[in-house]
Coordinates of C-alpha atoms and ligand atoms in Angstrom, one line a residue:
X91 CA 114.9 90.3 95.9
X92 CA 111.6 92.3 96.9
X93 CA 111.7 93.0 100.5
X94 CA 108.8 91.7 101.4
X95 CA 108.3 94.4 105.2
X96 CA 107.3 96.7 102.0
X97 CA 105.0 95.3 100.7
X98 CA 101.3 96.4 101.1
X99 CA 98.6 93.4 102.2
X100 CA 97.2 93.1 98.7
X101 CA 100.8 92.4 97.3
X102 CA 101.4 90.1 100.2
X103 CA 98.2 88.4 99.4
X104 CA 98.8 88.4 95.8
X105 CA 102.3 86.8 95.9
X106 CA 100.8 84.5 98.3
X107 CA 98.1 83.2 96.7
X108 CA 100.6 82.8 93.3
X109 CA 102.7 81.0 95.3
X110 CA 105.4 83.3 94.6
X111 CA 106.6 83.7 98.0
X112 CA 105.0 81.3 100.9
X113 CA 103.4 82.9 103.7
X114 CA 105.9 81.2 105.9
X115 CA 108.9 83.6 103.8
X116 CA 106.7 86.5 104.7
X117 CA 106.4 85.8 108.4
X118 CA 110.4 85.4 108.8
X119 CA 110.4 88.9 106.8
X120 CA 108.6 90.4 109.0
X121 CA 109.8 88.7 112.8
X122 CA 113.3 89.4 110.9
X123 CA 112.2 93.1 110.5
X124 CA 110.6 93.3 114.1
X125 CA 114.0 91.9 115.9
X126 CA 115.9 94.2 113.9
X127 CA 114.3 97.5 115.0
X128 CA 112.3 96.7 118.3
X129 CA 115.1 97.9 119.9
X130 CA 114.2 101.5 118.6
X131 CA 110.7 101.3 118.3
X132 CA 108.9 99.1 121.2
X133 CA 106.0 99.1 119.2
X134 CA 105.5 95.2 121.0
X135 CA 104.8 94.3 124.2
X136 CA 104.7 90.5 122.6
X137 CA 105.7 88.7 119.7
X138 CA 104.2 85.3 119.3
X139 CA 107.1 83.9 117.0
X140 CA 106.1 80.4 117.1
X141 CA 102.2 81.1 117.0
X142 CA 103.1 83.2 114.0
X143 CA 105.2 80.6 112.1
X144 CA 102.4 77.8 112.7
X145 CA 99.9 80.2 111.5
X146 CA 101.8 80.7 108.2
X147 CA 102.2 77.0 108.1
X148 CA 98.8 76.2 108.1
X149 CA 98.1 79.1 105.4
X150 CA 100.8 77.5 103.1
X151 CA 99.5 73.8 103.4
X152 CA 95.8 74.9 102.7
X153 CA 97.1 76.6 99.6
X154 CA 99.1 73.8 98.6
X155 CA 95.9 71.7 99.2
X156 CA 93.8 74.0 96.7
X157 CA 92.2 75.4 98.5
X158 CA 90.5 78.9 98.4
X159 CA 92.3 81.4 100.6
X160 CA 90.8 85.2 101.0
X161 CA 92.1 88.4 100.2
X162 CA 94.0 88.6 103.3
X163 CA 95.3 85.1 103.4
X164 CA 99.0 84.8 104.3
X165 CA 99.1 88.7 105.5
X166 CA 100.8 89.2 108.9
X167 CA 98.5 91.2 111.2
X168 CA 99.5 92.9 114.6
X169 CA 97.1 93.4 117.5
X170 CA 96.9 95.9 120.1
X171 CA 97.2 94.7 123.6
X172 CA 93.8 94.9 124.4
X173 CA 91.7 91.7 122.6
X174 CA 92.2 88.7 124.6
X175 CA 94.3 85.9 122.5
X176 CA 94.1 82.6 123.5
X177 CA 97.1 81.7 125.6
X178 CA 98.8 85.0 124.4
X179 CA 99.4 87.3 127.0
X180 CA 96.8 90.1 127.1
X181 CA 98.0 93.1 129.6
X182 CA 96.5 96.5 128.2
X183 CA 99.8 98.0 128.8
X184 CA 98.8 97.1 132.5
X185 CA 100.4 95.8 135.5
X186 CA 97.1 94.3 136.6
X187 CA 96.9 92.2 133.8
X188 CA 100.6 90.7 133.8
X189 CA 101.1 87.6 132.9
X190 CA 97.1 86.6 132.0
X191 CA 96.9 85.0 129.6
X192 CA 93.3 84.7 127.8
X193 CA 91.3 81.3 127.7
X194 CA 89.2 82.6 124.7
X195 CA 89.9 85.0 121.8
X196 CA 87.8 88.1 121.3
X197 CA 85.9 87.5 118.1
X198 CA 88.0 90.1 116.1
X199 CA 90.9 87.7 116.7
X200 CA 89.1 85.1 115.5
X201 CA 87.9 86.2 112.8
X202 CA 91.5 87.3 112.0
X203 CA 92.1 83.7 112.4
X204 CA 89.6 82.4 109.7
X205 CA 90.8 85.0 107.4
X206 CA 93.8 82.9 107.6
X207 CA 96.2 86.7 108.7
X208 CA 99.3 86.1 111.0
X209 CA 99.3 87.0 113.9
X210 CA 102.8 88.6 114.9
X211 CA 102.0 89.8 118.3
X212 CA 100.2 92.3 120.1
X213 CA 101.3 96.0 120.3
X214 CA 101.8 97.8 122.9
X215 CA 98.9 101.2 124.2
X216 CA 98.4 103.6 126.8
X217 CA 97.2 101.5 130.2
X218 CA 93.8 100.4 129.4
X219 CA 93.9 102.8 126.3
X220 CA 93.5 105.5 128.4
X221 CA 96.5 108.4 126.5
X222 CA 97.2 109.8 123.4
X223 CA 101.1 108.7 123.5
X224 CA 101.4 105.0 124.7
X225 CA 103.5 107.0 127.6
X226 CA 101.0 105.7 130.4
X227 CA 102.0 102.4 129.2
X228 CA 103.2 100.7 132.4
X229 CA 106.0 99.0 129.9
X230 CA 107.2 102.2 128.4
X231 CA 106.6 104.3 125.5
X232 CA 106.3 103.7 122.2
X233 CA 108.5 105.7 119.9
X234 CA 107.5 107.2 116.4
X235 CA 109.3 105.8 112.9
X236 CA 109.2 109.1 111.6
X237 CA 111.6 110.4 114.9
X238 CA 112.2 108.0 117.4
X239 CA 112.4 111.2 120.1
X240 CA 108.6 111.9 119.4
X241 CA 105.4 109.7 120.5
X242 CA 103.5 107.6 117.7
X243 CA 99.8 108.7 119.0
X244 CA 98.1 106.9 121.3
X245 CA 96.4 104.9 122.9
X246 CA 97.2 102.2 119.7
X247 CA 100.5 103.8 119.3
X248 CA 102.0 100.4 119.1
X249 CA 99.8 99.5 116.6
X250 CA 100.8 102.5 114.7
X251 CA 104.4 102.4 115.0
X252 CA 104.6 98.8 114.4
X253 CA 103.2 99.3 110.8
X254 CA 104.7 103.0 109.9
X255 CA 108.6 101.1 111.0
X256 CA 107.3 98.3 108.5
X257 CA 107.1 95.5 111.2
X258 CA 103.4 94.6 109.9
X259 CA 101.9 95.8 107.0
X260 CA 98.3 95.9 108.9
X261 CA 97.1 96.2 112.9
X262 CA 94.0 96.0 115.0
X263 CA 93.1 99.0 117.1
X264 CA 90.7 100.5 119.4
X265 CA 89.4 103.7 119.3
X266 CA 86.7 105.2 122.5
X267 CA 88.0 109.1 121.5
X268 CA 90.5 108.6 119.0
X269 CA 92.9 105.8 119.4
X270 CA 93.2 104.6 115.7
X271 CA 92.9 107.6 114.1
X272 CA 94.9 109.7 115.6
X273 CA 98.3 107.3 115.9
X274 CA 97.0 107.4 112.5
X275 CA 98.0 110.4 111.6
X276 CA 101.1 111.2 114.1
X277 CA 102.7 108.4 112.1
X278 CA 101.1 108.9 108.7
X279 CA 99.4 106.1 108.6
X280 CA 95.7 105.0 107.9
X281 CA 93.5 104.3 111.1
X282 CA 89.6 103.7 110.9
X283 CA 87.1 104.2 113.3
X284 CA 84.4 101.7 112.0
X285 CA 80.3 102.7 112.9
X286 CA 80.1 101.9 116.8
X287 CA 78.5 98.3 116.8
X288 CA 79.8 97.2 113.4
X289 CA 82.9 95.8 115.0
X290 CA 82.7 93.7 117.7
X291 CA 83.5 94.3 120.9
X292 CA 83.3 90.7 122.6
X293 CA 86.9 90.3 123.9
X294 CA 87.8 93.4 123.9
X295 CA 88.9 94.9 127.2
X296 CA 86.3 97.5 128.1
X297 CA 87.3 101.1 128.7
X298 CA 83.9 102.9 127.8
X299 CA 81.5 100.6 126.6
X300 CA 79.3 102.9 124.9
X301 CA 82.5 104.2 122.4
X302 CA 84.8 101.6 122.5
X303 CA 85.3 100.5 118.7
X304 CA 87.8 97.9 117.5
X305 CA 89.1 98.6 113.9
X306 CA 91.7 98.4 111.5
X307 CA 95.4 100.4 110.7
X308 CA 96.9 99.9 107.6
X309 CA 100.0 101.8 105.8
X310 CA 97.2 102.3 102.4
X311 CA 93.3 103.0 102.3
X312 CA 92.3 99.6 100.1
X313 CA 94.7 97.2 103.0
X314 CA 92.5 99.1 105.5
X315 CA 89.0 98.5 104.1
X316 CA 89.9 94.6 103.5
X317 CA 91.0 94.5 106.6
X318 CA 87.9 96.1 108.3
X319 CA 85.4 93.9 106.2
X320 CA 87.7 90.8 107.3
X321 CA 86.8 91.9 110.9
X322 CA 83.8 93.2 110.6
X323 CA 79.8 92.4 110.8
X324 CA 77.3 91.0 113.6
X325 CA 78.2 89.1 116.2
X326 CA 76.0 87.9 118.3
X327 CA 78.3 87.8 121.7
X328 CA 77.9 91.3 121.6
X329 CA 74.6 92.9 123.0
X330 CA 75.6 96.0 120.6
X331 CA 76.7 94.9 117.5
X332 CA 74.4 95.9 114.4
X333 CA 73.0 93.4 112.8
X334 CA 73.9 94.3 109.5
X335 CA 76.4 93.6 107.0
X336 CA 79.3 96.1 107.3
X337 CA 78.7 98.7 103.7
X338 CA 81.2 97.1 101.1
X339 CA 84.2 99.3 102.2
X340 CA 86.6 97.7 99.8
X341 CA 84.4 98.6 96.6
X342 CA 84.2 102.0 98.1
X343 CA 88.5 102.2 98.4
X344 CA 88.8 100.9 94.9
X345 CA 86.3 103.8 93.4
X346 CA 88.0 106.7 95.6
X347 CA 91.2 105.2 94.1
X348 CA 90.2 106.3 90.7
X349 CA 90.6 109.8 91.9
X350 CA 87.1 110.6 91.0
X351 CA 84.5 112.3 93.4
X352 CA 81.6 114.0 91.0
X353 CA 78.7 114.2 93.1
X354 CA 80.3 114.0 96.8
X355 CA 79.4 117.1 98.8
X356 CA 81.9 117.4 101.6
X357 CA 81.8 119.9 105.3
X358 CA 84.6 121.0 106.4
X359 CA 83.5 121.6 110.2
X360 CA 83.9 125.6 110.6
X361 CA 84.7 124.8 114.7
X362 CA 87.6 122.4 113.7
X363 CA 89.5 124.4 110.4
X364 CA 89.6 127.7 112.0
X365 CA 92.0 128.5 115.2
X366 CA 92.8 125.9 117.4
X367 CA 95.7 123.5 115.6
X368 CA 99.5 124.0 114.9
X369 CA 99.7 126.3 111.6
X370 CA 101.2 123.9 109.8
X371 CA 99.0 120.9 110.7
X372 CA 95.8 123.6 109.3
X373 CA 98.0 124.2 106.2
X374 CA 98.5 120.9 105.5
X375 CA 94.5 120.0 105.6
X376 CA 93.7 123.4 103.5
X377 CA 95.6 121.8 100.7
X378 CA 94.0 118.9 101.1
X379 CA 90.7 120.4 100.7
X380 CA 91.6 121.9 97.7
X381 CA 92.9 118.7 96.3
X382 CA 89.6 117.1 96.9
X383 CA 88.2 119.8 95.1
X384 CA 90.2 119.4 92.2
X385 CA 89.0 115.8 92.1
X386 CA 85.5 117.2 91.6
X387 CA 84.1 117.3 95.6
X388 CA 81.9 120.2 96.4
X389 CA 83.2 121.6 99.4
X390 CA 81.1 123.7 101.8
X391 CA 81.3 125.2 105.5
X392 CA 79.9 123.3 107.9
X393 CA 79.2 124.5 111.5
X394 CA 78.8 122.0 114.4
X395 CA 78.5 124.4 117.4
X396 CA 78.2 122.0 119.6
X397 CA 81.3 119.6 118.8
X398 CA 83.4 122.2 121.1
X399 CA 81.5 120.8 124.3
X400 CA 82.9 117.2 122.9
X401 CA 85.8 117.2 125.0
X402 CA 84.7 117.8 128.4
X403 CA 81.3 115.4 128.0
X404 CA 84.0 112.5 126.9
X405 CA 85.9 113.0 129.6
X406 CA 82.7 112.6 132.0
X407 CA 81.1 109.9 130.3
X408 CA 84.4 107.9 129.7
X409 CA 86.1 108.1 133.1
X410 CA 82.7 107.3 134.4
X411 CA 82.0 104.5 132.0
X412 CA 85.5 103.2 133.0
X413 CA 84.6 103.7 136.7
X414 CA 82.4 101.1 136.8
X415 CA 83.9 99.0 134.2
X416 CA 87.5 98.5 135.7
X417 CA 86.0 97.4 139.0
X418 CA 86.0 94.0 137.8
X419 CA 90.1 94.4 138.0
X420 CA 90.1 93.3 142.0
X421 CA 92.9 91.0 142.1
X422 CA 90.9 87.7 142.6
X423 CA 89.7 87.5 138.7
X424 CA 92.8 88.3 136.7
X425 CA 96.1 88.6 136.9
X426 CA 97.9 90.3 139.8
X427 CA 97.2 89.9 143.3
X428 CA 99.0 91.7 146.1
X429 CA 99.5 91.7 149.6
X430 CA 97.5 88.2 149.6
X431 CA 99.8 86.8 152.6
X432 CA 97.1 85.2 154.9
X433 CA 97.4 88.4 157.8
X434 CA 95.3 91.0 155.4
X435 CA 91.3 90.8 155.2
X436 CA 90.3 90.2 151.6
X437 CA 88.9 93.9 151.4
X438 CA 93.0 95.0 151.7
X439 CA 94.2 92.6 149.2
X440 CA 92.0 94.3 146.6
X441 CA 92.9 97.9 147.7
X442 CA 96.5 96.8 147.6
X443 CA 96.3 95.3 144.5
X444 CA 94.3 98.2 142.7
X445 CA 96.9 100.2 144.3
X446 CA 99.8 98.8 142.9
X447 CA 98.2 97.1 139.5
X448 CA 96.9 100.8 138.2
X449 CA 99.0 103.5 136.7
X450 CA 98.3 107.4 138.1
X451 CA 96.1 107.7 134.6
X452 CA 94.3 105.2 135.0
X453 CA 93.2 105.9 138.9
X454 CA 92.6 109.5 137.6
X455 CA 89.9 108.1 135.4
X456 CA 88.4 106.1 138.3
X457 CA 88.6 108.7 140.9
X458 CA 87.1 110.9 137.4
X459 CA 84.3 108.7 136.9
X460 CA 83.4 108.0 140.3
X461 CA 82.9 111.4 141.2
X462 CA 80.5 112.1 138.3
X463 CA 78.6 109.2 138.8
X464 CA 78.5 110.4 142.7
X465 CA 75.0 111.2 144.2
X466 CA 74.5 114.9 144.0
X467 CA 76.9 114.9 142.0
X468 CA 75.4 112.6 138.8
X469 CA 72.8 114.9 137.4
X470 CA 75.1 117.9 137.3
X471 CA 78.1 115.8 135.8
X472 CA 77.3 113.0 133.9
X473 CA 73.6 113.3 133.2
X474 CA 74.9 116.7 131.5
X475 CA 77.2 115.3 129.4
X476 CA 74.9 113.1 128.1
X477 CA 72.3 115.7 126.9
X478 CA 75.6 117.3 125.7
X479 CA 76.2 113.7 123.7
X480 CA 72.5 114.2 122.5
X481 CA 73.5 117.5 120.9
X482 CA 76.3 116.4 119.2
X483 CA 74.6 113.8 117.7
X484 CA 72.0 116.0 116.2
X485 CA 74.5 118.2 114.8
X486 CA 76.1 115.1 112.7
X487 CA 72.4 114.4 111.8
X488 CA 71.7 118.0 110.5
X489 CA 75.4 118.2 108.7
X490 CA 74.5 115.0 106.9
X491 CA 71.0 116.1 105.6
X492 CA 73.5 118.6 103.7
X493 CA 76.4 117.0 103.3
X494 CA 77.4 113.5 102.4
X495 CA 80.6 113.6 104.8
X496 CA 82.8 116.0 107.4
X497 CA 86.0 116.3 107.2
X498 CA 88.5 118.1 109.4
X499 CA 92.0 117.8 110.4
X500 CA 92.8 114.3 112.4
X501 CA 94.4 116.0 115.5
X502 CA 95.8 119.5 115.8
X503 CA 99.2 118.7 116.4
X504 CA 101.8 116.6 114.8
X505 CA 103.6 114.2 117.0
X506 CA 105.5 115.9 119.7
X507 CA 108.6 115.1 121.5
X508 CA 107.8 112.1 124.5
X509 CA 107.5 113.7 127.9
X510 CA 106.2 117.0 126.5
X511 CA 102.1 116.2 127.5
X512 CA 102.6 113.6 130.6
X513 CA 102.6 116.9 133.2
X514 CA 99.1 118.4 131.6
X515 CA 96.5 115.7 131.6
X516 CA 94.5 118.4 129.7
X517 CA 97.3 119.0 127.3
X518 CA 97.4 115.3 126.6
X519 CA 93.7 114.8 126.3
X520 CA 93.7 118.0 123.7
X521 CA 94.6 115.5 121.0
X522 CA 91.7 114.0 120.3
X523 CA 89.9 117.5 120.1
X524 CA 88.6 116.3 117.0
X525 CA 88.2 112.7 117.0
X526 CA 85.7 112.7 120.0
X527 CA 82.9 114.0 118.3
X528 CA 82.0 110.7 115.7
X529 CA 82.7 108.6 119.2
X530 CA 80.1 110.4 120.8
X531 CA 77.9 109.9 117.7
X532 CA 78.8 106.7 117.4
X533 CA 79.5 107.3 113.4
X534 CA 82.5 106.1 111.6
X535 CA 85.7 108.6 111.3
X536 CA 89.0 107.6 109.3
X537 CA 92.6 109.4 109.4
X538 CA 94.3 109.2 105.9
X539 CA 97.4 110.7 105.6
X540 CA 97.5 114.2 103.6
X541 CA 100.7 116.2 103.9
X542 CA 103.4 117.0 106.3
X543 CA 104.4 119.4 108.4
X544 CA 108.3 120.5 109.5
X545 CA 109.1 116.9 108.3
X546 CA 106.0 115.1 110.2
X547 CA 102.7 113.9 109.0
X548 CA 99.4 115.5 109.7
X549 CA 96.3 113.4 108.9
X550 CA 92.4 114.6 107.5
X551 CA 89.9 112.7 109.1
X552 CA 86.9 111.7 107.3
X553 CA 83.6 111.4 109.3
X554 CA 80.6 109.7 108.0
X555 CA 76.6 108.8 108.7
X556 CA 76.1 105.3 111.3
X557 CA 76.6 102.6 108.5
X558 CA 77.5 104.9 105.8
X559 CA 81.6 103.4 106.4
X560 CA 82.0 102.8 102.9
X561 CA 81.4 107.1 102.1
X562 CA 84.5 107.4 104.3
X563 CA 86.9 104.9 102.6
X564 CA 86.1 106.5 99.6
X565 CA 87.0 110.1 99.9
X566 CA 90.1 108.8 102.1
X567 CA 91.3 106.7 99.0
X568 CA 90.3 109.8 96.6
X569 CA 92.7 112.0 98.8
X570 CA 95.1 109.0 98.8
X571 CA 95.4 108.9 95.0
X572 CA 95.9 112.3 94.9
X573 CA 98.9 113.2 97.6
X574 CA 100.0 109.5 98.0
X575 CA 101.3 107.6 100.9
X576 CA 104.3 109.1 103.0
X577 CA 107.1 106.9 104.2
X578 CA 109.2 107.5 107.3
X579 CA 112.8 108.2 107.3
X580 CA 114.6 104.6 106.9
X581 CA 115.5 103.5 110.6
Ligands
LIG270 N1 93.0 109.7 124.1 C1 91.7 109.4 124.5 C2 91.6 109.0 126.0 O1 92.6 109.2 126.6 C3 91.1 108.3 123.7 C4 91.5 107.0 124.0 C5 90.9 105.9 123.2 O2 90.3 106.2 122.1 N2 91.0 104.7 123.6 O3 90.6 108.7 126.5

């Protein structure tokens, strides 16, 4: 018998829809696959067995009523920890937020819903996806499929872990500076950063308003581009949301899939293919290059000088983004409350609770952010990094009056062991060296799997022009055709 955790979501679908399996069989698969390695993995902070099984139901009874079901119908779906589910518990891998439970979904969660997906659970992150590791998780680390010693990226490491260890063929992410794409990668997997504004954000708990971008993860290119136009689009809860119809992404997958690029002009960025990342992880995208080449890409040398300055403007505008944004987090809205015993002045409660609800990360960030934002302090800090952000964004605008897309390596390093990065903030927040740049442009950016290195996958990223998604998916399904997909040791 097939086993069904193998399966990609257009097989799912397709044996779905034929009635060849019911989407109830595929559930069990997968919650039978989830308790069997969880154990290992902790890619979960919770599964939502019975919300899961009635969702399949329902799938299985519209399909035995004739109904038309879409491409994703039947296909489970895991969700990072930071959309609010309706009566699911939504905690950002926080303390704060234990046991809150959401009275709305966040309209990527809907529209899962409608697209009749599963929903298996939600995965776990990095507190208020703050981390490249899912180690500031206040419920422990995640741990990577491909050796359960190392960290499966962060802050969606859950995410990725859950579908590189085969618990669910696709997952929602969130990525402000790298958080789907580079899990991505560490677990050679697919993660896509969709154009800031062509996901939406309502219901999503905000980090960094101005980067935070919800999209898809998926073990192939095609499960990842139907998964992003099932989520994708205008919605008008959110004041930033384009609206625009997301570019037909899953066209795009199925012509990269024919291995063909004639007429696609690629940069590789000169600041991101030099020095910088592990020799093997550089190997591995050099290859790459060349394959794309082979497939008929014209590959030039791009320079971006100003994507070096990416880092440190992130980490003022996101920490001071995040300042302000995790105020709201005072122990009278949501979730805990401490100290509240009738002797302490309401102003106590809330330092108490701030105290004890955030993780050292997290109060880094805030103590971060409200020093930039600080009075003589603001224009030297913050107002900087924003004519820094400005820069950046008219390098991507003079790299794509030559090119039709950038591409670079995903992250520099492959995953390393867990407790290497937590003493080094800066050594932690050195894996999105190459991701930040498209958040700070607010362009789309995709990871797809290319090669690996000393047994461990290293991921090319893709970066494309605002609303130009459907470029992206393309040259990351090319590549795809032409090294394949990479599959972990069995666990
Ligand atoms: N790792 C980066 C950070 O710590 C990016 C996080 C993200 O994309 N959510 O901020």
């Amino acid at each position: 018998m097939t086993d069904l955790t193998k399966l990609t979501a257009v097989e799912i679908a397709g044996l779905v829809a034929g009635g060849e399996t019911s989407a109830v069989e595929v559930t069990r698969a997968h919650l039978d696959r989830i308790a069997a390695v969880e154990g290992r993995v902790h890619a979960f902070l919770h599964v939502d067995t019975e919300g899961a099984l009635a969702a399949a139901r329902a799938v299985d009874e519209r399909r035995a009523a004739g109904e038309e079901l879409g491409p994703l119908a039947g296909v489970p779906v895991a969700v990072k920890d930071v959309l609010t589910t309706k009566g699911v518990p939504t905690t950002v891998g926080s303390k704060i937020l234990e046991g809150w439970r959401p009275p709305y979904d966040a309209t990527i969660v809907q529209r899962l819903r409608a697209a009749g997906t599963v929903m298996l659970g939600k995965t776990n992150m990095d507190e208020f996806a703050m981390g490249s590791s899912t180690e500031y998780s206040a419920y422990g680390p995640s741990h990577n499929p491909w050796d359960l010693d190392r960290i499966p990226g962060g802050s969606g490491g859950g995410s990725s872990a859950a579908i590189a260890a085969y618990e669910a063929p696709l997952a929602i992410g969130s990525d402000t500076g790298g958080s789907i794409r580079q899990p991505g990668a560490v677990t050679g997997t697919v993660g896509a950063k969709p154009t800031y504004g062509g996901t939406s954000r309502y219901g999503l708990v905000a980090f960094s308003s101005s980067l935070d971008t919800p999209g898809p993860c998926a073990r192939t290119v095609l499960d990842a581009a139907l998964l992003h136009a099932a989520i994708g689009g205008h919605d008008p809860r959110d004041s930033t949301s384009i609206p625009q119809p997301v570019p037909d992404v899953v066209a795009a997958a199925r012509l990269g899939a024919t291995g063909d690029l004639t007429g696609v002009k690629l940069g590789v960025v000169t600041e991101f293919s030099g020095e910088g990342g592990e020799p093997g992880v550089m190997a591995a995208f050099r290859e790459s290059v060349d394959a794309l080449a082979k497939l008929g890409a014209e590959i030039v040398e791009i320079s971006c000088p100003h994507f070096k300055y990416a880092l440190p403007a992130y980490y003022l505008i996101a920490p001071s983004e995040c300042s302000s944004n995790l105020a709201r987090f005072d122990g009278v809205r949501f979730g805990l409350r401490e100290g509240d015993d009738g002797n302490r002045s309401l102003e106590e409660v809330m330092s108490l609770t701030r105290d004890v609800g955030f993780g050292p990360e997290v109060k880094r960030r805030i103590m971060l952010g409200t020093y930039a934002l600080s009075s003589g302090y603001y224009d030297a800090y913050y107002g900087q990094a924003q004519k820094v952000r400005t820069l950046i964004t008219r390098d991507f605008t003079a790299a794509f009056e030559q090119v039709d897309a950038l591409i670079s390596p995903t992250t520099p390093f492959v995953a390393f062991p867990i407790g290497a990065r937590t003493a080094d903030p800066y050594q932690m927040y050195l894996a999105d060296l190459y991701t930040i740049p498209a958040n700070l442009y607010g362009g789309p950016g995709i990871s797809v799997p290319c090669g690996l290195s000393e047994g461990l996958p290293v991921g090319l990223q893709v970066m494309a022009p605002t609303m130009a998604d459907d470029r992206m998916y393309r040259v990351a399904a090319a590549l795809e055709s032409a090294v394949g997909t990479f599959t972990p040791p069995a666990l």
